């Protein structure tokens, strides 16, 4: 999957113009167009800023089906009550 294509898909779904997303993300005016056309590969920080501008989680860039990524090797987080009970 090309990340630029996915960025464009999500931008269109959020009904925002490239200028609006770039401005909200604090990116230079032409940077979003460079990303969407594949001329620039965004770093993690840029992806976080783009996600914030479009009000979506970062994983949406990598999960085109809309589902959350699977994390089979991660253990579920304990609640505060569970941590207190273990102490």
PDB file of C-alpha atoms in Angstrom:
ATOM      1  CA  UNK A   1       0.000   0.000   0.000  1.00  0.00           C
ATOM      2  CA  UNK A   2       1.252   3.438  -0.839  1.00  0.00           C
ATOM      3  CA  UNK A   3       0.825   5.740   2.119  1.00  0.00           C
ATOM      4  CA  UNK A   4       0.107   8.773  -0.067  1.00  0.00           C
ATOM      5  CA  UNK A   5      -2.894   7.088  -1.640  1.00  0.00           C
ATOM      6  CA  UNK A   6      -4.238   6.197   1.799  1.00  0.00           C
ATOM      7  CA  UNK A   7      -3.718   9.757   3.060  1.00  0.00           C
ATOM      8  CA  UNK A   8      -5.710  11.063   0.094  1.00  0.00           C
ATOM      9  CA  UNK A   9      -8.507   8.500   0.652  1.00  0.00           C
ATOM     10  CA  UNK A  10      -8.860   9.517   4.286  1.00  0.00           C
ATOM     11  CA  UNK A  11      -8.714  13.223   3.465  1.00  0.00           C
ATOM     12  CA  UNK A  12     -11.509  12.815   0.926  1.00  0.00           C
ATOM     13  CA  UNK A  13     -13.558  10.787   3.440  1.00  0.00           C
ATOM     14  CA  UNK A  14     -13.198  13.583   5.984  1.00  0.00           C
ATOM     15  CA  UNK A  15     -14.314  16.113   3.318  1.00  0.00           C
ATOM     16  CA  UNK A  16     -11.324  18.399   3.877  1.00  0.00           C
ATOM     17  CA  UNK A  17      -9.299  20.185   1.235  1.00  0.00           C
ATOM     18  CA  UNK A  18      -5.528  19.647   1.022  1.00  0.00           C
ATOM     19  CA  UNK A  19      -5.028  23.246   2.148  1.00  0.00           C
ATOM     20  CA  UNK A  20      -7.232  22.759   5.227  1.00  0.00           C
ATOM     21  CA  UNK A  21      -5.457  19.570   6.297  1.00  0.00           C
ATOM     22  CA  UNK A  22      -1.992  21.039   5.725  1.00  0.00           C
ATOM     23  CA  UNK A  23      -2.886  24.182   7.682  1.00  0.00           C
ATOM     24  CA  UNK A  24      -4.377  22.224  10.616  1.00  0.00           C
ATOM     25  CA  UNK A  25      -1.361  19.881  10.618  1.00  0.00           C
ATOM     26  CA  UNK A  26       1.109  22.780  10.483  1.00  0.00           C
ATOM     27  CA  UNK A  27       2.713  21.500   7.277  1.00  0.00           C
ATOM     28  CA  UNK A  28       4.113  23.668   4.488  1.00  0.00           C
ATOM     29  CA  UNK A  29       1.430  24.433   1.865  1.00  0.00           C
ATOM     30  CA  UNK A  30       2.594  21.961  -0.803  1.00  0.00           C
ATOM     31  CA  UNK A  31       3.716  19.159   1.515  1.00  0.00           C
ATOM     32  CA  UNK A  32       0.372  17.329   1.621  1.00  0.00           C
ATOM     33  CA  UNK A  33       0.209  17.300  -2.182  1.00  0.00           C
ATOM     34  CA  UNK A  34       3.758  15.887  -2.257  1.00  0.00           C
ATOM     35  CA  UNK A  35       2.703  13.151   0.177  1.00  0.00           C
ATOM     36  CA  UNK A  36      -0.463  12.288  -1.734  1.00  0.00           C
ATOM     37  CA  UNK A  37       1.382  12.147  -5.072  1.00  0.00           C
ATOM     38  CA  UNK A  38       4.099   9.888  -3.649  1.00  0.00           C
ATOM     39  CA  UNK A  39       6.913  12.439  -4.001  1.00  0.00           C
ATOM     40  CA  UNK A  40       7.423  12.602  -0.229  1.00  0.00           C
ATOM     41  CA  UNK A  41       7.155   9.800   2.317  1.00  0.00           C
ATOM     42  CA  UNK A  42       5.870  11.228   5.596  1.00  0.00           C
ATOM     43  CA  UNK A  43       7.730  10.560   8.817  1.00  0.00           C
ATOM     44  CA  UNK A  44       5.915   9.372  11.927  1.00  0.00           C
ATOM     45  CA  UNK A  45       5.577  12.923  13.264  1.00  0.00           C
ATOM     46  CA  UNK A  46       3.967  14.097  10.032  1.00  0.00           C
ATOM     47  CA  UNK A  47       1.534  11.169  10.123  1.00  0.00           C
ATOM     48  CA  UNK A  48       0.591  12.033  13.706  1.00  0.00           C
ATOM     49  CA  UNK A  49      -0.014  15.654  12.717  1.00  0.00           C
ATOM     50  CA  UNK A  50      -2.072  14.628   9.680  1.00  0.00           C
ATOM     51  CA  UNK A  51      -4.135  12.246  11.794  1.00  0.00           C
ATOM     52  CA  UNK A  52      -4.781  15.012  14.305  1.00  0.00           C
ATOM     53  CA  UNK A  53      -5.804  17.402  11.538  1.00  0.00           C
ATOM     54  CA  UNK A  54      -8.269  14.850  10.145  1.00  0.00           C
ATOM     55  CA  UNK A  55      -9.391  13.760  13.644  1.00  0.00           C
ATOM     56  CA  UNK A  56      -8.570  10.086  13.051  1.00  0.00           C
ATOM     57  CA  UNK A  57      -6.242   7.631  14.837  1.00  0.00           C
ATOM     58  CA  UNK A  58      -2.829   7.082  13.224  1.00  0.00           C
ATOM     59  CA  UNK A  59      -3.493   3.374  12.641  1.00  0.00           C
ATOM     60  CA  UNK A  60      -6.170   4.314  10.080  1.00  0.00           C
ATOM     61  CA  UNK A  61      -3.342   5.055   7.632  1.00  0.00           C
ATOM     62  CA  UNK A  62      -2.309   1.399   7.785  1.00  0.00           C
ATOM     63  CA  UNK A  63      -5.660  -0.387   8.188  1.00  0.00           C
ATOM     64  CA  UNK A  64      -7.699   0.266   5.041  1.00  0.00           C
ATOM     65  CA  UNK A  65     -10.568  -1.970   6.161  1.00  0.00           C
ATOM     66  CA  UNK A  66     -11.280   0.328   9.102  1.00  0.00           C
ATOM     67  CA  UNK A  67     -10.465  -2.290  11.731  1.00  0.00           C
ATOM     68  CA  UNK A  68      -7.934  -1.910  14.467  1.00  0.00           C
ATOM     69  CA  UNK A  69      -4.561  -3.569  13.961  1.00  0.00           C
ATOM     70  CA  UNK A  70      -4.130  -6.914  15.639  1.00  0.00           C
ATOM     71  CA  UNK A  71      -1.626  -7.065  18.474  1.00  0.00           C
ATOM     72  CA  UNK A  72      -1.438 -10.750  19.375  1.00  0.00           C
ATOM     73  CA  UNK A  73       1.825 -10.470  21.342  1.00  0.00           C
ATOM     74  CA  UNK A  74       0.701  -7.605  23.569  1.00  0.00           C
ATOM     75  CA  UNK A  75      -0.896  -8.398  26.885  1.00  0.00           C
ATOM     76  CA  UNK A  76      -4.030  -6.480  27.851  1.00  0.00           C
ATOM     77  CA  UNK A  77      -3.414  -3.463  30.086  1.00  0.00           C
ATOM     78  CA  UNK A  78      -4.303  -3.800  33.730  1.00  0.00           C
ATOM     79  CA  UNK A  79      -6.814  -1.413  35.236  1.00  0.00           C
ATOM     80  CA  UNK A  80      -5.859   0.702  38.244  1.00  0.00           C
ATOM     81  CA  UNK A  81      -7.954  -1.562  40.435  1.00  0.00           C
ATOM     82  CA  UNK A  82      -6.066  -4.632  39.214  1.00  0.00           C
ATOM     83  CA  UNK A  83      -2.701  -2.968  39.812  1.00  0.00           C
ATOM     84  CA  UNK A  84      -3.772  -1.913  43.324  1.00  0.00           C
ATOM     85  CA  UNK A  85      -5.021  -5.442  44.068  1.00  0.00           C
ATOM     86  CA  UNK A  86      -1.653  -6.932  43.063  1.00  0.00           C
ATOM     87  CA  UNK A  87       0.282  -4.566  45.371  1.00  0.00           C
TER      88      UNK A  87
END
